[in-house]
Amino acid sequence: MHSIASKRALWITETAVMTALLLILQITTKAAGQYVTGSCVNAVLAVSVLASGVWSGAVVALLSPFFAFLLGIGPQLLPIVPSIAVGNLVFVLLLGLLAAGREIPSWRAGAAWLAAAAGKSAVLYLLVVKLLCAVLPLQEPQIAVFSAMFSYPQLVTALVGGGIGLLLAPMLRRAMKR
């Protein structure tokens, strides 16, 4: 039986590894564009929550956009970064709460995957396109770019990344003996 201290150390280690993987993927795929980088980020978010738990996924989800901003990835407009964090958090919470567990039926995993992707893309669309683009002093070309970035590409990358995460997480859980 693991002590509380060793469980905490394991959680910190797993979360740190997922965060490091996320950073590496953000850096190495930056030039490949939103669809590749976004799909990789969502895959790491999905694996984090499904293999290490909701709290691990939440930490990685919240840190991700701030690291991306510091690395010059994605929109370089600081007020948008917390919105991306909220979208990521919605993704991991929905996926974790609906698809977590050892043996869940494939229909439930599929429903969780679709709900998480739809939830994330809806939150980002509402927060960035409908709210921030309306209240921030942006020029029309910036509004057009943000409207394009935070509409259907968010759904696509969440679906691709979430699907990859659903495929990888069971193998990782077995390797971690969970």
Short mmCIF file of N, CA and C in Angstrom, two decimals:
data_model
loop_
_atom_site.label_atom_id
_atom_site.label_comp_id
_atom_site.label_asym_id
_atom_site.label_seq_id
_atom_site.Cartn_x
_atom_site.Cartn_y
_atom_site.Cartn_z
N MET A 1 0.84 -1.18 0.00
CA MET A 1 0.00 0.00 0.00
C MET A 1 0.89 1.24 0.00
N HIS A 2 0.51 2.20 -0.80
CA HIS A 2 1.30 3.43 -0.92
C HIS A 2 0.90 4.40 0.19
N SER A 3 1.90 5.07 0.74
CA SER A 3 1.61 6.10 1.73
C SER A 3 1.09 7.35 1.02
N ILE A 4 0.53 8.25 1.79
CA ILE A 4 0.02 9.50 1.22
C ILE A 4 1.16 10.28 0.58
N ALA A 5 2.31 10.29 1.23
CA ALA A 5 3.47 11.02 0.69
C ALA A 5 3.92 10.43 -0.64
N SER A 6 3.95 9.11 -0.75
CA SER A 6 4.40 8.51 -2.01
C SER A 6 3.35 8.69 -3.11
N LYS A 7 2.08 8.67 -2.75
CA LYS A 7 1.03 8.94 -3.74
C LYS A 7 1.14 10.37 -4.24
N ARG A 8 1.40 11.30 -3.34
CA ARG A 8 1.54 12.71 -3.72
C ARG A 8 2.76 12.89 -4.63
N ALA A 9 3.87 12.24 -4.28
CA ALA A 9 5.08 12.32 -5.09
C ALA A 9 4.84 11.73 -6.48
N LEU A 10 4.12 10.63 -6.55
CA LEU A 10 3.79 10.02 -7.83
C LEU A 10 2.92 10.95 -8.66
N TRP A 11 1.93 11.56 -8.04
CA TRP A 11 1.05 12.50 -8.74
C TRP A 11 1.86 13.68 -9.27
N ILE A 12 2.73 14.24 -8.46
CA ILE A 12 3.55 15.38 -8.89
C ILE A 12 4.44 14.96 -10.06
N THR A 13 5.03 13.79 -9.97
CA THR A 13 5.91 13.30 -11.04
C THR A 13 5.14 13.10 -12.33
N GLU A 14 3.99 12.44 -12.26
CA GLU A 14 3.18 12.21 -13.46
C GLU A 14 2.73 13.52 -14.08
N THR A 15 2.31 14.46 -13.25
CA THR A 15 1.85 15.76 -13.75
C THR A 15 3.01 16.52 -14.38
N ALA A 16 4.18 16.45 -13.77
CA ALA A 16 5.36 17.12 -14.31
C ALA A 16 5.77 16.50 -15.65
N VAL A 17 5.70 15.18 -15.75
CA VAL A 17 6.05 14.51 -17.01
C VAL A 17 5.07 14.92 -18.11
N MET A 18 3.79 14.95 -17.79
CA MET A 18 2.79 15.36 -18.79
C MET A 18 3.00 16.82 -19.21
N THR A 19 3.33 17.67 -18.25
CA THR A 19 3.58 19.08 -18.56
C THR A 19 4.82 19.21 -19.44
N ALA A 20 5.88 18.46 -19.12
CA ALA A 20 7.10 18.49 -19.94
C ALA A 20 6.82 17.98 -21.35
N LEU A 21 6.05 16.90 -21.46
CA LEU A 21 5.68 16.37 -22.78
C LEU A 21 4.90 17.42 -23.57
N LEU A 22 3.99 18.07 -22.90
CA LEU A 22 3.20 19.11 -23.55
C LEU A 22 4.11 20.22 -24.08
N LEU A 23 5.05 20.68 -23.25
CA LEU A 23 5.98 21.73 -23.68
C LEU A 23 6.81 21.30 -24.88
N ILE A 24 7.32 20.08 -24.83
CA ILE A 24 8.12 19.56 -25.94
C ILE A 24 7.30 19.53 -27.22
N LEU A 25 6.06 19.04 -27.12
CA LEU A 25 5.21 18.98 -28.31
C LEU A 25 4.84 20.37 -28.82
N GLN A 26 4.59 21.32 -27.92
CA GLN A 26 4.29 22.68 -28.35
C GLN A 26 5.47 23.27 -29.11
N ILE A 27 6.67 23.07 -28.59
CA ILE A 27 7.86 23.63 -29.22
C ILE A 27 8.14 22.97 -30.57
N THR A 28 8.08 21.63 -30.60
CA THR A 28 8.46 20.91 -31.82
C THR A 28 7.41 20.99 -32.93
N THR A 29 6.16 21.26 -32.57
CA THR A 29 5.12 21.31 -33.61
C THR A 29 4.68 22.74 -33.93
N LYS A 30 5.29 23.72 -33.29
CA LYS A 30 4.89 25.12 -33.48
C LYS A 30 4.81 25.50 -34.97
N ALA A 31 5.81 25.11 -35.74
CA ALA A 31 5.84 25.47 -37.16
C ALA A 31 4.80 24.72 -37.98
N ALA A 32 4.27 23.62 -37.45
CA ALA A 32 3.30 22.82 -38.19
C ALA A 32 1.89 23.42 -38.20
N GLY A 33 1.63 24.38 -37.32
CA GLY A 33 0.35 25.07 -37.34
C GLY A 33 -0.64 24.57 -36.30
N GLN A 34 -1.76 25.27 -36.27
CA GLN A 34 -2.79 25.06 -35.25
C GLN A 34 -3.33 23.65 -35.21
N TYR A 35 -3.56 23.05 -36.37
CA TYR A 35 -4.18 21.72 -36.37
C TYR A 35 -3.27 20.67 -35.77
N VAL A 36 -1.99 20.73 -36.07
CA VAL A 36 -1.04 19.74 -35.53
C VAL A 36 -0.77 20.03 -34.06
N THR A 37 -0.38 21.26 -33.75
CA THR A 37 -0.06 21.61 -32.36
C THR A 37 -1.29 21.44 -31.46
N GLY A 38 -2.43 21.92 -31.90
CA GLY A 38 -3.65 21.80 -31.10
C GLY A 38 -4.04 20.35 -30.86
N SER A 39 -3.89 19.52 -31.87
CA SER A 39 -4.21 18.09 -31.70
C SER A 39 -3.26 17.44 -30.72
N CYS A 40 -1.97 17.78 -30.80
CA CYS A 40 -0.99 17.24 -29.85
C CYS A 40 -1.29 17.69 -28.42
N VAL A 41 -1.60 18.96 -28.26
CA VAL A 41 -1.93 19.48 -26.93
C VAL A 41 -3.15 18.76 -26.37
N ASN A 42 -4.19 18.62 -27.17
CA ASN A 42 -5.40 17.93 -26.70
C ASN A 42 -5.14 16.46 -26.40
N ALA A 43 -4.24 15.83 -27.14
CA ALA A 43 -3.88 14.44 -26.85
C ALA A 43 -3.21 14.34 -25.48
N VAL A 44 -2.30 15.26 -25.18
CA VAL A 44 -1.63 15.25 -23.88
C VAL A 44 -2.64 15.54 -22.77
N LEU A 45 -3.55 16.48 -23.01
CA LEU A 45 -4.58 16.77 -22.01
C LEU A 45 -5.42 15.52 -21.74
N ALA A 46 -5.81 14.84 -22.80
CA ALA A 46 -6.64 13.63 -22.65
C ALA A 46 -5.88 12.54 -21.91
N VAL A 47 -4.63 12.30 -22.29
CA VAL A 47 -3.84 11.27 -21.61
C VAL A 47 -3.63 11.65 -20.15
N SER A 48 -3.37 12.92 -19.89
CA SER A 48 -3.15 13.37 -18.51
C SER A 48 -4.35 13.03 -17.63
N VAL A 49 -5.54 13.37 -18.09
CA VAL A 49 -6.73 13.16 -17.26
C VAL A 49 -7.11 11.68 -17.20
N LEU A 50 -6.96 10.96 -18.30
CA LEU A 50 -7.39 9.57 -18.32
C LEU A 50 -6.39 8.62 -17.67
N ALA A 51 -5.11 8.97 -17.69
CA ALA A 51 -4.10 8.08 -17.11
C ALA A 51 -3.71 8.49 -15.69
N SER A 52 -3.71 9.81 -15.41
CA SER A 52 -3.23 10.28 -14.11
C SER A 52 -4.30 10.90 -13.24
N GLY A 53 -5.48 11.14 -13.79
CA GLY A 53 -6.59 11.64 -12.99
C GLY A 53 -6.98 13.08 -13.31
N VAL A 54 -8.13 13.46 -12.80
CA VAL A 54 -8.72 14.77 -13.10
C VAL A 54 -7.81 15.91 -12.62
N TRP A 55 -7.23 15.78 -11.44
CA TRP A 55 -6.40 16.87 -10.93
C TRP A 55 -5.14 17.06 -11.77
N SER A 56 -4.54 15.99 -12.20
CA SER A 56 -3.36 16.08 -13.07
C SER A 56 -3.75 16.73 -14.40
N GLY A 57 -4.84 16.27 -14.98
CA GLY A 57 -5.32 16.85 -16.23
C GLY A 57 -5.63 18.33 -16.08
N ALA A 58 -6.23 18.70 -14.95
CA ALA A 58 -6.58 20.11 -14.72
C ALA A 58 -5.34 20.98 -14.63
N VAL A 59 -4.32 20.51 -13.94
CA VAL A 59 -3.08 21.30 -13.83
C VAL A 59 -2.45 21.49 -15.20
N VAL A 60 -2.33 20.41 -15.97
CA VAL A 60 -1.74 20.50 -17.30
C VAL A 60 -2.59 21.41 -18.19
N ALA A 61 -3.90 21.29 -18.09
CA ALA A 61 -4.81 22.11 -18.89
C ALA A 61 -4.65 23.60 -18.60
N LEU A 62 -4.50 23.92 -17.34
CA LEU A 62 -4.39 25.33 -16.95
C LEU A 62 -3.02 25.91 -17.28
N LEU A 63 -1.97 25.10 -17.17
CA LEU A 63 -0.62 25.59 -17.47
C LEU A 63 -0.36 25.75 -18.96
N SER A 64 -0.93 24.88 -19.75
CA SER A 64 -0.65 24.81 -21.19
C SER A 64 -0.71 26.16 -21.92
N PRO A 65 -1.79 26.91 -21.83
CA PRO A 65 -1.85 28.15 -22.61
C PRO A 65 -0.86 29.22 -22.13
N PHE A 66 -0.52 29.19 -20.86
CA PHE A 66 0.44 30.17 -20.36
C PHE A 66 1.84 29.86 -20.89
N PHE A 67 2.20 28.56 -20.93
CA PHE A 67 3.47 28.18 -21.53
C PHE A 67 3.47 28.50 -23.02
N ALA A 68 2.37 28.21 -23.70
CA ALA A 68 2.28 28.51 -25.13
C ALA A 68 2.48 30.01 -25.37
N PHE A 69 1.87 30.83 -24.56
CA PHE A 69 2.02 32.28 -24.68
C PHE A 69 3.48 32.68 -24.49
N LEU A 70 4.12 32.15 -23.45
CA LEU A 70 5.52 32.47 -23.18
C LEU A 70 6.44 31.98 -24.29
N LEU A 71 6.06 30.89 -24.97
CA LEU A 71 6.86 30.34 -26.07
C LEU A 71 6.54 30.99 -27.41
N GLY A 72 5.58 31.91 -27.43
CA GLY A 72 5.20 32.57 -28.67
C GLY A 72 4.32 31.72 -29.57
N ILE A 73 3.60 30.78 -28.98
CA ILE A 73 2.70 29.90 -29.73
C ILE A 73 1.28 30.39 -29.53
N GLY A 74 0.53 30.45 -30.59
CA GLY A 74 -0.86 30.89 -30.49
C GLY A 74 -0.95 32.40 -30.38
N PRO A 75 -2.12 32.88 -30.01
CA PRO A 75 -2.34 34.33 -29.97
C PRO A 75 -1.46 35.01 -28.92
N GLN A 76 -0.80 36.03 -29.33
CA GLN A 76 0.06 36.78 -28.41
C GLN A 76 -0.70 37.96 -27.84
N LEU A 77 -1.86 37.67 -27.30
CA LEU A 77 -2.72 38.66 -26.67
C LEU A 77 -3.09 38.09 -25.30
N LEU A 78 -2.47 38.62 -24.26
CA LEU A 78 -2.60 38.05 -22.92
C LEU A 78 -4.04 37.85 -22.44
N PRO A 79 -4.98 38.76 -22.72
CA PRO A 79 -6.35 38.52 -22.23
C PRO A 79 -7.01 37.24 -22.77
N ILE A 80 -6.51 36.71 -23.87
CA ILE A 80 -7.10 35.49 -24.44
C ILE A 80 -6.60 34.24 -23.71
N VAL A 81 -5.41 34.30 -23.12
CA VAL A 81 -4.79 33.14 -22.50
C VAL A 81 -5.67 32.50 -21.41
N PRO A 82 -6.25 33.27 -20.48
CA PRO A 82 -7.13 32.62 -19.47
C PRO A 82 -8.35 31.95 -20.10
N SER A 83 -8.85 32.48 -21.19
CA SER A 83 -9.98 31.85 -21.87
C SER A 83 -9.59 30.49 -22.42
N ILE A 84 -8.37 30.39 -22.96
CA ILE A 84 -7.89 29.11 -23.46
C ILE A 84 -7.74 28.13 -22.30
N ALA A 85 -7.25 28.62 -21.16
CA ALA A 85 -7.13 27.77 -19.97
C ALA A 85 -8.49 27.23 -19.55
N VAL A 86 -9.50 28.08 -19.59
CA VAL A 86 -10.86 27.65 -19.23
C VAL A 86 -11.37 26.60 -20.22
N GLY A 87 -11.14 26.82 -21.50
CA GLY A 87 -11.54 25.83 -22.51
C GLY A 87 -10.86 24.49 -22.28
N ASN A 88 -9.55 24.53 -22.01
CA ASN A 88 -8.82 23.29 -21.71
C ASN A 88 -9.38 22.60 -20.47
N LEU A 89 -9.69 23.39 -19.47
CA LEU A 89 -10.22 22.83 -18.22
C LEU A 89 -11.57 22.15 -18.46
N VAL A 90 -12.43 22.77 -19.25
CA VAL A 90 -13.71 22.16 -19.60
C VAL A 90 -13.47 20.82 -20.30
N PHE A 91 -12.51 20.79 -21.21
CA PHE A 91 -12.18 19.56 -21.93
C PHE A 91 -11.79 18.44 -20.97
N VAL A 92 -10.83 18.71 -20.07
CA VAL A 92 -10.36 17.64 -19.18
C VAL A 92 -11.41 17.26 -18.14
N LEU A 93 -12.18 18.23 -17.67
CA LEU A 93 -13.22 17.90 -16.67
C LEU A 93 -14.29 17.02 -17.28
N LEU A 94 -14.78 17.39 -18.46
CA LEU A 94 -15.81 16.57 -19.10
C LEU A 94 -15.27 15.18 -19.44
N LEU A 95 -14.08 15.13 -20.00
CA LEU A 95 -13.51 13.84 -20.36
C LEU A 95 -13.23 13.00 -19.12
N GLY A 96 -12.68 13.62 -18.10
CA GLY A 96 -12.35 12.89 -16.87
C GLY A 96 -13.57 12.43 -16.11
N LEU A 97 -14.58 13.27 -16.02
CA LEU A 97 -15.76 12.90 -15.25
C LEU A 97 -16.64 11.89 -15.98
N LEU A 98 -16.64 11.94 -17.31
CA LEU A 98 -17.50 11.05 -18.08
C LEU A 98 -16.81 9.77 -18.54
N ALA A 99 -15.47 9.81 -18.67
CA ALA A 99 -14.77 8.64 -19.22
C ALA A 99 -13.74 8.04 -18.28
N ALA A 100 -13.63 8.54 -17.08
CA ALA A 100 -12.64 7.99 -16.16
C ALA A 100 -13.10 6.65 -15.63
N GLY A 101 -12.15 5.84 -15.27
CA GLY A 101 -12.47 4.54 -14.71
C GLY A 101 -11.74 3.44 -15.43
N ARG A 102 -11.72 2.31 -14.81
CA ARG A 102 -10.96 1.18 -15.37
C ARG A 102 -11.61 0.62 -16.63
N GLU A 103 -12.79 0.15 -16.51
CA GLU A 103 -13.46 -0.51 -17.63
C GLU A 103 -14.77 0.21 -17.94
N ILE A 104 -14.70 1.18 -18.81
CA ILE A 104 -15.92 1.87 -19.20
C ILE A 104 -16.35 1.37 -20.57
N PRO A 105 -17.64 1.33 -20.82
CA PRO A 105 -18.10 0.90 -22.14
C PRO A 105 -17.61 1.86 -23.23
N SER A 106 -17.36 1.33 -24.40
CA SER A 106 -16.85 2.17 -25.49
C SER A 106 -17.83 3.28 -25.87
N TRP A 107 -19.13 3.02 -25.74
CA TRP A 107 -20.10 4.07 -26.07
C TRP A 107 -19.96 5.24 -25.11
N ARG A 108 -19.66 4.93 -23.83
CA ARG A 108 -19.50 6.00 -22.84
C ARG A 108 -18.22 6.80 -23.10
N ALA A 109 -17.16 6.11 -23.47
CA ALA A 109 -15.91 6.80 -23.81
C ALA A 109 -16.14 7.69 -25.03
N GLY A 110 -16.87 7.18 -26.01
CA GLY A 110 -17.17 7.96 -27.21
C GLY A 110 -18.02 9.18 -26.90
N ALA A 111 -19.00 9.00 -26.06
CA ALA A 111 -19.86 10.13 -25.66
C ALA A 111 -19.06 11.17 -24.88
N ALA A 112 -18.19 10.71 -24.01
CA ALA A 112 -17.34 11.63 -23.23
C ALA A 112 -16.42 12.41 -24.15
N TRP A 113 -15.84 11.73 -25.12
CA TRP A 113 -14.94 12.34 -26.09
C TRP A 113 -15.68 13.43 -26.87
N LEU A 114 -16.86 13.12 -27.37
CA LEU A 114 -17.64 14.11 -28.13
C LEU A 114 -18.07 15.28 -27.25
N ALA A 115 -18.52 14.99 -26.03
CA ALA A 115 -18.95 16.05 -25.11
C ALA A 115 -17.79 16.95 -24.74
N ALA A 116 -16.63 16.37 -24.48
CA ALA A 116 -15.45 17.16 -24.10
C ALA A 116 -15.01 18.06 -25.25
N ALA A 117 -14.97 17.51 -26.46
CA ALA A 117 -14.57 18.30 -27.63
C ALA A 117 -15.57 19.42 -27.91
N ALA A 118 -16.85 19.08 -27.87
CA ALA A 118 -17.89 20.09 -28.10
C ALA A 118 -17.89 21.15 -27.01
N GLY A 119 -17.72 20.73 -25.76
CA GLY A 119 -17.69 21.67 -24.65
C GLY A 119 -16.54 22.64 -24.76
N LYS A 120 -15.35 22.12 -25.05
CA LYS A 120 -14.18 22.99 -25.18
C LYS A 120 -14.37 23.98 -26.32
N SER A 121 -14.77 23.50 -27.47
CA SER A 121 -14.90 24.40 -28.62
C SER A 121 -16.00 25.44 -28.39
N ALA A 122 -17.08 25.06 -27.75
CA ALA A 122 -18.16 26.02 -27.46
C ALA A 122 -17.70 27.09 -26.48
N VAL A 123 -17.00 26.68 -25.44
CA VAL A 123 -16.51 27.64 -24.44
C VAL A 123 -15.53 28.61 -25.09
N LEU A 124 -14.60 28.10 -25.89
CA LEU A 124 -13.63 28.99 -26.54
C LEU A 124 -14.31 29.93 -27.52
N TYR A 125 -15.27 29.43 -28.27
CA TYR A 125 -15.99 30.29 -29.21
C TYR A 125 -16.72 31.41 -28.46
N LEU A 126 -17.41 31.04 -27.40
CA LEU A 126 -18.16 32.05 -26.64
C LEU A 126 -17.24 33.06 -25.96
N LEU A 127 -16.19 32.56 -25.31
CA LEU A 127 -15.31 33.47 -24.57
C LEU A 127 -14.47 34.36 -25.50
N VAL A 128 -13.88 33.76 -26.51
CA VAL A 128 -12.97 34.54 -27.37
C VAL A 128 -13.73 35.29 -28.46
N VAL A 129 -14.48 34.58 -29.27
CA VAL A 129 -15.12 35.21 -30.43
C VAL A 129 -16.26 36.14 -30.01
N LYS A 130 -17.14 35.65 -29.17
CA LYS A 130 -18.33 36.43 -28.82
C LYS A 130 -18.06 37.48 -27.73
N LEU A 131 -17.20 37.15 -26.75
CA LEU A 131 -16.97 38.09 -25.66
C LEU A 131 -15.73 38.96 -25.88
N LEU A 132 -14.56 38.34 -25.93
CA LEU A 132 -13.33 39.13 -26.00
C LEU A 132 -13.20 39.93 -27.29
N CYS A 133 -13.59 39.36 -28.40
CA CYS A 133 -13.52 40.12 -29.66
C CYS A 133 -14.47 41.32 -29.65
N ALA A 134 -15.50 41.24 -28.82
CA ALA A 134 -16.46 42.35 -28.73
C ALA A 134 -15.99 43.43 -27.76
N VAL A 135 -15.25 43.06 -26.72
CA VAL A 135 -14.90 44.04 -25.68
C VAL A 135 -13.46 44.55 -25.77
N LEU A 136 -12.57 43.79 -26.39
CA LEU A 136 -11.19 44.25 -26.51
C LEU A 136 -11.06 45.22 -27.68
N PRO A 137 -10.15 46.18 -27.58
CA PRO A 137 -9.94 47.13 -28.70
C PRO A 137 -9.13 46.48 -29.81
N LEU A 138 -9.78 45.66 -30.60
CA LEU A 138 -9.11 44.93 -31.68
C LEU A 138 -9.47 45.53 -33.03
N GLN A 139 -8.55 45.40 -33.96
CA GLN A 139 -8.80 45.80 -35.34
C GLN A 139 -9.55 44.67 -36.05
N GLU A 140 -10.25 45.01 -37.11
CA GLU A 140 -11.04 44.02 -37.84
C GLU A 140 -10.22 42.81 -38.30
N PRO A 141 -8.97 43.00 -38.79
CA PRO A 141 -8.18 41.82 -39.18
C PRO A 141 -7.89 40.89 -37.99
N GLN A 142 -7.66 41.45 -36.80
CA GLN A 142 -7.43 40.62 -35.61
C GLN A 142 -8.69 39.84 -35.25
N ILE A 143 -9.82 40.49 -35.33
CA ILE A 143 -11.09 39.83 -35.03
C ILE A 143 -11.32 38.67 -35.99
N ALA A 144 -11.00 38.89 -37.27
CA ALA A 144 -11.16 37.83 -38.26
C ALA A 144 -10.25 36.63 -37.95
N VAL A 145 -9.00 36.92 -37.57
CA VAL A 145 -8.06 35.84 -37.24
C VAL A 145 -8.54 35.07 -36.02
N PHE A 146 -8.92 35.78 -34.95
CA PHE A 146 -9.37 35.11 -33.73
C PHE A 146 -10.67 34.35 -33.97
N SER A 147 -11.54 34.90 -34.78
CA SER A 147 -12.80 34.21 -35.10
C SER A 147 -12.51 32.91 -35.85
N ALA A 148 -11.53 32.93 -36.73
CA ALA A 148 -11.17 31.71 -37.46
C ALA A 148 -10.48 30.71 -36.54
N MET A 149 -9.57 31.18 -35.69
CA MET A 149 -8.82 30.27 -34.80
C MET A 149 -9.70 29.61 -33.76
N PHE A 150 -10.70 30.34 -33.27
CA PHE A 150 -11.48 29.85 -32.14
C PHE A 150 -12.89 29.43 -32.53
N SER A 151 -13.02 28.92 -33.75
CA SER A 151 -14.29 28.33 -34.17
C SER A 151 -14.04 26.85 -34.47
N TYR A 152 -14.37 26.38 -35.65
CA TYR A 152 -14.31 24.95 -35.96
C TYR A 152 -12.93 24.30 -35.76
N PRO A 153 -11.78 25.01 -35.92
CA PRO A 153 -10.51 24.33 -35.67
C PRO A 153 -10.39 23.80 -34.23
N GLN A 154 -11.04 24.46 -33.29
CA GLN A 154 -10.99 23.98 -31.91
C GLN A 154 -11.71 22.65 -31.77
N LEU A 155 -12.82 22.50 -32.46
CA LEU A 155 -13.55 21.23 -32.43
C LEU A 155 -12.72 20.13 -33.09
N VAL A 156 -12.12 20.44 -34.23
CA VAL A 156 -11.32 19.45 -34.95
C VAL A 156 -10.14 18.99 -34.10
N THR A 157 -9.39 19.92 -33.53
CA THR A 157 -8.21 19.54 -32.75
C THR A 157 -8.58 18.82 -31.46
N ALA A 158 -9.71 19.19 -30.86
CA ALA A 158 -10.16 18.49 -29.65
C ALA A 158 -10.61 17.07 -29.99
N LEU A 159 -11.25 16.90 -31.13
CA LEU A 159 -11.67 15.55 -31.55
C LEU A 159 -10.46 14.68 -31.87
N VAL A 160 -9.53 15.22 -32.64
CA VAL A 160 -8.33 14.44 -33.01
C VAL A 160 -7.51 14.11 -31.76
N GLY A 161 -7.20 15.13 -30.97
CA GLY A 161 -6.39 14.91 -29.77
C GLY A 161 -7.08 14.03 -28.75
N GLY A 162 -8.37 14.25 -28.56
CA GLY A 162 -9.13 13.41 -27.63
C GLY A 162 -9.17 11.96 -28.07
N GLY A 163 -9.33 11.76 -29.37
CA GLY A 163 -9.33 10.39 -29.91
C GLY A 163 -7.99 9.71 -29.70
N ILE A 164 -6.90 10.43 -29.95
CA ILE A 164 -5.56 9.87 -29.72
C ILE A 164 -5.39 9.55 -28.24
N GLY A 165 -5.83 10.47 -27.39
CA GLY A 165 -5.72 10.25 -25.94
C GLY A 165 -6.50 9.03 -25.48
N LEU A 166 -7.70 8.84 -26.02
CA LEU A 166 -8.50 7.67 -25.66
C LEU A 166 -7.83 6.37 -26.09
N LEU A 167 -7.09 6.41 -27.18
CA LEU A 167 -6.38 5.21 -27.64
C LEU A 167 -5.13 4.94 -26.80
N LEU A 168 -4.42 6.00 -26.42
CA LEU A 168 -3.15 5.83 -25.70
C LEU A 168 -3.31 5.60 -24.20
N ALA A 169 -4.31 6.21 -23.60
CA ALA A 169 -4.46 6.16 -22.14
C ALA A 169 -4.57 4.74 -21.58
N PRO A 170 -5.35 3.84 -22.18
CA PRO A 170 -5.42 2.48 -21.61
C PRO A 170 -4.06 1.77 -21.60
N MET A 171 -3.27 1.97 -22.66
CA MET A 171 -1.95 1.35 -22.69
C MET A 171 -1.05 1.94 -21.61
N LEU A 172 -1.14 3.24 -21.42
CA LEU A 172 -0.34 3.89 -20.39
C LEU A 172 -0.78 3.46 -18.99
N ARG A 173 -2.09 3.34 -18.80
CA ARG A 173 -2.61 2.88 -17.50
C ARG A 173 -2.12 1.46 -17.20
N ARG A 174 -2.10 0.59 -18.22
CA ARG A 174 -1.60 -0.77 -18.02
C ARG A 174 -0.11 -0.74 -17.67
N ALA A 175 0.66 0.10 -18.37
CA ALA A 175 2.09 0.21 -18.10
C ALA A 175 2.34 0.74 -16.69
N MET A 176 1.44 1.60 -16.21
CA MET A 176 1.57 2.18 -14.87
C MET A 176 0.92 1.26 -13.82
N LYS A 177 0.39 0.13 -14.29
CA LYS A 177 -0.27 -0.86 -13.42
C LYS A 177 -1.46 -0.27 -12.67
N ARG A 178 -2.34 0.42 -13.44
CA ARG A 178 -3.56 0.99 -12.85
C ARG A 178 -4.76 0.35 -13.47
#
